[in-house]
Short mmCIF file of C-alpha atoms in Angstrom, two decimals:
data_model
loop_
_atom_site.label_atom_id
_atom_site.label_comp_id
_atom_site.label_asym_id
_atom_site.label_seq_id
_atom_site.Cartn_x
_atom_site.Cartn_y
_atom_site.Cartn_z
CA MET A 441 7.57 -17.74 -8.16
CA LYS A 442 11.02 -15.91 -8.32
CA TYR A 443 10.99 -14.55 -4.91
CA ALA A 444 8.79 -17.01 -2.44
CA LEU A 445 8.55 -16.32 1.13
CA ASP A 446 9.19 -19.00 3.77
CA PHE A 447 5.48 -20.09 4.14
CA GLU A 448 4.98 -20.22 0.73
CA LYS A 449 7.42 -22.98 0.07
CA PRO A 450 5.30 -26.08 0.43
CA ILE A 451 3.33 -24.50 -2.51
CA VAL A 452 6.57 -23.74 -4.46
CA ASN A 453 7.87 -27.42 -3.98
CA LEU A 454 4.38 -28.84 -5.25
CA ARG A 455 4.48 -26.46 -8.20
CA GLU A 456 7.74 -27.68 -9.08
CA LYS A 457 6.81 -31.31 -9.15
CA ILE A 458 3.77 -30.60 -11.11
CA ALA A 459 6.01 -28.79 -13.69
CA GLU A 460 8.44 -31.98 -13.45
CA LEU A 461 5.67 -34.49 -14.19
CA LYS A 462 4.36 -32.11 -17.17
CA SER A 463 7.87 -32.21 -18.36
CA PHE A 464 8.24 -35.64 -17.91
CA THR A 465 5.06 -36.56 -19.88
CA THR A 466 5.80 -34.48 -22.50
CA ASP A 467 9.16 -35.93 -23.08
CA SER A 468 8.17 -39.58 -22.97
CA ASP A 469 5.43 -42.14 -23.68
CA ILE A 470 3.95 -42.16 -20.18
CA ASP A 471 0.59 -40.40 -19.42
CA LEU A 472 0.64 -38.99 -16.26
CA SER A 473 -2.34 -36.95 -16.50
CA LYS A 474 -3.82 -38.74 -13.69
CA GLU A 475 -1.38 -37.90 -11.04
CA ILE A 476 -0.86 -34.24 -12.52
CA SER A 477 -4.46 -33.55 -11.84
CA THR A 478 -4.62 -35.09 -8.47
CA LEU A 479 -1.57 -32.90 -7.71
CA GLU A 480 -3.30 -29.72 -9.17
CA LYS A 481 -6.30 -30.18 -7.05
CA ARG A 482 -3.61 -30.49 -3.96
CA LEU A 483 -2.02 -27.52 -4.93
CA GLU A 484 -5.27 -25.47 -5.19
CA VAL A 485 -6.55 -26.99 -1.62
CA LEU A 486 -2.73 -25.91 -0.16
CA GLU A 487 -3.14 -22.45 -1.55
CA ASN A 488 -6.42 -21.81 -0.23
CA ASP A 489 -5.23 -23.13 3.07
CA ILE A 490 -2.27 -20.77 3.24
CA TYR A 491 -3.17 -17.81 1.75
CA GLY A 492 -6.87 -17.96 3.21
CA ASN A 493 -5.32 -18.05 6.65
CA LEU A 494 -2.32 -15.53 6.73
CA GLN A 495 -1.16 -14.44 10.25
CA PRO A 496 -0.29 -10.97 10.91
CA TRP A 497 3.65 -11.47 10.34
CA GLN A 498 3.12 -13.33 7.22
CA ARG A 499 1.00 -10.18 5.93
CA VAL A 500 3.77 -8.11 7.00
CA GLN A 501 6.22 -10.19 4.57
CA MET A 502 3.58 -9.80 1.58
CA ALA A 503 3.32 -6.07 2.36
CA ARG A 504 7.22 -5.98 2.07
CA HIS A 505 7.52 -8.71 -1.05
CA GLN A 506 10.29 -7.44 -3.42
CA GLU A 507 7.66 -7.90 -6.53
CA ARG A 508 4.76 -6.05 -4.69
CA PRO A 509 3.58 -3.27 -7.08
CA THR A 510 4.37 0.56 -6.67
CA THR A 511 2.79 3.62 -6.98
CA LEU A 512 4.08 4.32 -10.56
CA ASP A 513 2.91 0.42 -11.44
CA TYR A 514 -0.78 1.61 -10.33
CA ILE A 515 -0.65 4.85 -12.02
CA GLY A 516 0.11 3.08 -15.37
CA GLU A 517 -3.09 0.82 -14.81
CA LEU A 518 -5.42 3.08 -13.45
CA PHE A 519 -5.04 6.26 -15.21
CA THR A 520 -4.14 7.78 -18.48
CA ASN A 521 -1.97 11.03 -19.62
CA PHE A 522 0.02 11.11 -16.41
CA ILE A 523 2.51 13.95 -16.21
CA GLU A 524 4.81 13.68 -13.03
CA PHE A 525 5.91 17.27 -11.45
CA HIS A 526 9.06 17.64 -9.76
CA GLY A 527 10.52 19.53 -6.84
CA ASP A 528 9.17 21.48 -3.82
CA ARG A 529 10.31 24.90 -4.90
CA LEU A 530 12.38 25.24 -1.67
CA TYR A 531 15.22 22.64 -1.49
CA GLY A 532 14.86 19.97 -4.26
CA ASP A 533 13.29 17.00 -5.50
CA ASP A 534 12.45 14.01 -3.43
CA GLU A 535 12.30 10.63 -5.85
CA ALA A 536 10.64 8.57 -2.82
CA ILE A 537 7.42 10.44 -3.63
CA VAL A 538 5.80 10.83 -7.15
CA SER A 539 3.05 13.35 -7.95
CA GLY A 540 1.77 14.93 -10.87
CA VAL A 541 -1.84 14.85 -12.76
CA ALA A 542 -3.69 12.41 -14.69
CA LEU A 543 -6.90 11.59 -16.37
CA TYR A 544 -9.30 9.10 -14.52
CA GLN A 545 -12.31 7.94 -16.32
CA GLY A 546 -11.73 10.84 -18.42
CA LYS A 547 -11.85 13.47 -15.46
CA PRO A 548 -8.56 15.24 -14.17
CA ILE A 549 -7.28 14.17 -10.96
CA THR A 550 -3.83 14.80 -8.98
CA VAL A 551 -1.99 11.55 -7.83
CA ILE A 552 0.42 11.23 -5.08
CA GLY A 553 2.30 8.48 -3.53
CA HIS A 554 5.19 6.69 -2.30
CA GLN A 555 7.66 5.10 -4.52
CA ARG A 556 10.09 2.35 -3.59
CA GLY A 557 12.53 0.31 -5.79
CA ARG A 558 12.68 -2.67 -7.07
CA ASP A 559 16.48 -3.50 -7.25
CA THR A 560 19.39 -2.14 -5.07
CA LYS A 561 19.94 0.61 -7.82
CA GLU A 562 16.62 1.94 -7.72
CA ASN A 563 16.13 1.77 -4.07
CA ILE A 564 19.05 3.99 -3.82
CA ARG A 565 17.53 6.37 -5.96
CA ARG A 566 14.16 6.25 -4.50
CA ASN A 567 15.79 6.03 -0.77
CA PHE A 568 14.11 2.94 -0.34
CA GLY A 569 10.71 4.79 -0.20
CA MET A 570 11.60 6.62 2.62
CA PRO A 571 10.81 10.44 1.89
CA HIS A 572 12.79 13.42 2.84
CA PRO A 573 11.09 16.65 3.95
CA GLU A 574 11.22 18.03 0.17
CA GLY A 575 9.16 15.11 -0.69
CA TYR A 576 6.25 15.94 1.53
CA ARG A 577 6.56 19.62 0.75
CA LYS A 578 6.52 18.55 -3.00
CA ALA A 579 3.16 16.40 -2.25
CA LEU A 580 1.80 19.51 -0.48
CA ARG A 581 2.64 21.86 -3.12
CA HIS A 582 0.17 19.47 -5.60
CA MET A 583 -2.33 19.22 -3.02
CA HIS A 584 -2.81 22.66 -3.01
CA GLN A 585 -2.45 22.86 -6.69
CA ALA A 586 -5.66 20.21 -6.87
CA GLU A 587 -7.61 22.38 -4.41
CA LYS A 588 -6.99 25.73 -6.73
CA PHE A 589 -8.30 23.64 -9.75
CA ASN A 590 -10.98 21.31 -8.09
CA ARG A 591 -9.39 18.27 -8.79
CA PRO A 592 -9.85 15.16 -6.43
CA ILE A 593 -6.77 13.59 -4.93
CA ILE A 594 -5.62 10.02 -5.13
CA SER A 595 -2.95 9.14 -2.45
CA PHE A 596 -0.94 5.71 -2.45
CA ILE A 597 0.80 4.82 0.76
CA ASP A 598 3.84 2.49 0.66
CA THR A 599 6.64 3.43 3.04
CA LYS A 600 8.79 1.73 5.92
CA GLY A 601 8.58 5.61 7.45
CA ALA A 602 10.21 9.10 6.71
CA TYR A 603 13.85 8.76 6.32
CA PRO A 604 15.27 9.45 9.80
CA GLY A 605 18.45 10.68 8.66
CA LYS A 606 20.54 13.74 10.24
CA ALA A 607 19.99 15.78 6.81
CA ALA A 608 16.23 15.13 6.82
CA GLU A 609 15.85 16.36 10.45
CA GLU A 610 18.14 19.52 9.48
CA ARG A 611 15.71 20.31 6.79
CA GLY A 612 12.50 20.16 8.99
CA GLN A 613 11.16 16.55 8.62
CA SER A 614 8.90 16.55 11.75
CA GLU A 615 7.49 20.26 10.53
CA ALA A 616 6.98 19.00 6.91
CA ILE A 617 4.80 16.11 8.18
CA ALA A 618 3.07 17.83 10.80
CA ARG A 619 1.97 20.59 7.95
CA ASN A 620 0.65 17.90 5.54
CA LEU A 621 -1.44 16.66 8.59
CA MET A 622 -2.81 20.20 8.99
CA GLU A 623 -3.27 21.24 5.52
CA MET A 624 -4.75 17.99 4.56
CA ALA A 625 -7.34 18.13 7.03
CA GLY A 626 -8.56 21.39 5.47
CA LEU A 627 -8.44 20.77 2.03
CA LYS A 628 -11.65 21.65 0.12
CA VAL A 629 -11.45 18.79 -2.27
CA PRO A 630 -11.94 14.98 -1.75
CA ILE A 631 -9.42 12.95 -0.60
CA ILE A 632 -8.91 9.50 -1.03
CA CYS A 633 -5.88 7.51 0.46
CA ILE A 634 -4.89 3.73 -0.41
CA VAL A 635 -2.59 1.83 1.55
CA ILE A 636 -0.76 -0.58 -1.13
CA GLY A 637 2.11 -1.79 0.96
CA GLU A 638 3.49 -0.74 3.96
CA GLY A 639 1.93 2.19 5.78
CA GLY A 640 4.58 2.95 8.41
CA SER A 641 4.71 5.90 10.98
CA GLY A 642 4.40 9.38 10.37
CA GLY A 643 6.06 8.76 7.03
CA ALA A 644 2.67 7.12 6.04
CA LEU A 645 0.62 9.76 7.79
CA GLY A 646 2.27 12.66 5.98
CA LEU A 647 0.16 11.45 2.91
CA GLY A 648 -2.66 9.67 4.83
CA VAL A 649 -5.39 12.34 5.75
CA GLY A 650 -8.26 11.58 3.65
CA ASP A 651 -11.94 11.34 3.45
CA HIS A 652 -11.80 7.59 2.82
CA ILE A 653 -8.86 5.35 3.62
CA HIS A 654 -8.74 2.18 1.99
CA MET A 655 -6.20 -0.98 2.44
CA LEU A 656 -4.96 -3.59 0.30
CA GLU A 657 -5.78 -6.89 1.83
CA ASN A 658 -2.10 -7.85 2.85
CA SER A 659 -0.86 -4.37 3.38
CA THR A 660 0.00 -2.83 6.94
CA TYR A 661 -0.68 0.37 8.54
CA SER A 662 1.12 1.11 12.09
CA VAL A 663 2.74 3.70 14.26
CA ILE A 664 6.02 1.64 14.20
CA SER A 665 7.51 -1.41 12.27
CA PRO A 666 7.23 -4.73 14.32
CA GLU A 667 10.61 -4.99 14.45
CA GLY A 668 10.99 -1.27 16.07
CA ALA A 669 8.05 -2.09 18.50
CA ALA A 670 9.82 -5.24 19.55
CA ALA A 671 12.97 -3.37 20.25
CA LEU A 672 11.13 -0.68 22.12
CA LEU A 673 9.22 -3.05 24.16
CA TRP A 674 11.34 -6.03 24.64
CA LYS A 675 14.78 -5.01 23.81
CA ASP A 676 14.79 -7.40 20.91
CA SER A 677 14.00 -6.65 17.32
CA GLY A 678 14.05 -10.47 16.73
CA LEU A 679 10.58 -10.68 18.47
CA ALA A 680 8.96 -8.74 15.52
CA GLN A 681 6.51 -11.69 14.86
CA GLN A 682 5.18 -11.40 18.32
CA ALA A 683 4.94 -7.56 18.15
CA ALA A 684 3.14 -7.83 14.66
CA GLU A 685 0.79 -10.26 16.28
CA ASN A 686 -0.11 -7.54 19.21
CA MET A 687 -0.20 -4.37 17.41
CA LYS A 688 -3.53 -4.49 15.24
CA ILE A 689 -1.31 -3.48 11.98
CA THR A 690 -3.49 -5.40 9.38
CA SER A 691 -6.29 -4.40 6.99
CA TYR A 692 -8.96 -6.66 8.94
CA ASP A 693 -7.60 -5.24 12.28
CA LEU A 694 -7.90 -1.82 11.27
CA LYS A 695 -11.35 -2.12 9.50
CA GLU A 696 -12.83 -3.31 12.84
CA LEU A 697 -11.23 -0.25 14.40
CA ASP A 698 -12.82 2.22 12.02
CA VAL A 699 -9.56 3.35 10.86
CA VAL A 700 -10.15 2.19 7.24
CA ASP A 701 -13.11 2.21 5.25
CA GLU A 702 -12.77 -0.81 2.72
CA ILE A 703 -10.63 -3.54 2.58
CA ILE A 704 -9.57 -4.14 -1.10
CA PRO A 705 -9.10 -7.68 -1.91
CA GLU A 706 -5.88 -9.30 -3.63
CA PRO A 707 -5.34 -12.20 -6.18
CA ARG A 708 -4.67 -15.12 -4.59
CA GLY A 709 -0.98 -15.06 -3.56
CA GLY A 710 -0.59 -11.23 -3.17
CA ALA A 711 -1.18 -8.38 -5.55
CA HIS A 712 2.13 -9.14 -7.26
CA ARG A 713 0.76 -12.18 -8.70
CA ASP A 714 -1.42 -10.21 -11.19
CA ILE A 715 -1.17 -6.48 -11.10
CA THR A 716 -3.72 -6.11 -13.82
CA VAL A 717 -6.43 -8.00 -11.72
CA GLN A 718 -5.43 -5.91 -8.85
CA ALA A 719 -5.77 -2.76 -10.50
CA GLU A 720 -9.44 -3.97 -11.18
CA TYR A 721 -10.06 -4.54 -7.55
CA ILE A 722 -8.72 -1.04 -6.91
CA GLU A 723 -10.60 0.82 -9.39
CA ALA A 724 -13.88 -0.90 -8.13
CA VAL A 725 -13.26 0.74 -4.82
CA LEU A 726 -11.92 4.04 -6.12
CA ALA A 727 -14.73 4.50 -8.59
CA LYS A 728 -17.17 4.34 -5.48
CA SER A 729 -15.39 6.36 -3.34
CA LEU A 730 -15.03 9.24 -5.81
CA GLN A 731 -18.39 9.01 -6.86
CA GLN A 732 -19.67 9.17 -3.20
CA LEU A 733 -17.55 11.98 -2.50
CA THR A 734 -18.07 14.24 -5.38
CA ASP A 735 -21.49 14.63 -4.26
CA PHE A 736 -20.60 16.54 -1.41
CA SER A 737 -20.04 20.46 -1.12
CA PRO A 738 -16.49 21.64 0.15
CA GLY A 739 -18.17 22.48 3.27
CA GLU A 740 -19.80 19.07 3.70
CA LEU A 741 -16.53 17.37 2.99
CA LEU A 742 -14.64 19.39 5.79
CA GLU A 743 -17.25 18.16 8.32
CA ASN A 744 -17.48 14.76 7.19
CA ARG A 745 -13.66 14.65 7.56
CA TRP A 746 -13.61 16.09 10.84
CA GLU A 747 -16.19 13.47 12.14
CA LYS A 748 -14.32 10.39 10.64
CA TYR A 749 -11.55 11.39 12.57
CA GLN A 750 -13.12 11.99 15.89
CA LYS A 751 -14.66 8.41 15.87
CA ILE A 752 -11.46 6.35 14.97
CA GLY A 753 -10.10 4.24 17.93
CA GLU A 754 -11.53 3.65 21.30
CA TYR A 755 -11.11 5.47 24.54
CA LYS A 756 -12.61 5.49 27.83
CA GLN A 757 -13.32 8.81 29.87
CA LEU A 758 -12.30 8.82 33.39
#
């Protein structure tokens, strides 16, 4: 592993030991195949034990992994003939959100998603995946275009949150997100949202109103980051791990609360371990969702969408 998380270090150490023994066997006349086989079995057990019992904070770390596939990675794997459009026709282009049209199984769709970078240079270009208002307005422009031409909308969610800077607020950040929420609720075409990494705050919600909402197994979806919650609740962002355990932000928590429809499994070790396999897992759920949603009339879509959001969460009437 090029970038190993703290809880993965026992796995990395064992893999290095196996690689060392294999190299030694190749360079000498000593047969260590039995020892290697024993260690490989131990490695499999260790991986199953660690990756099969991830705690909420560990899933947060997986969602933030530097090598985790991005929206453009999945577009390349899932769709063909992708054409990206730029600009909101009001201010400029925001590269923290990508938007365009593509073909999925030979049929046209509109695809939108947050886009973060892989290195410092690209992260600066993409503003670390935190959109400005023009990004949300660009997305909404293409959603209306999708409705005009009766194209389903696929939305990939992966952001820490909308950019909180002064310039973004001056250009109407909160209004842009609020308008997206309102407009997406009334679009008369199928909308499928997939959380592929971090789904943070209103920045995620600005692309997150849909008929079906799915999450990758090790993604997160929350109103605030664990660090932000810890700073607000206990005046100490260092208690982020404790906050993550109490916030119900993992895919399994949110499935139980009926916030998400399907949990999309990940390859052992995370989506970054095998993007081709991960794309296959996504495609299985995506194809199923599209098949279900295209059977509904526009009126039925709106009615079902309204009912879906009415049922989310739990409350008591006093």
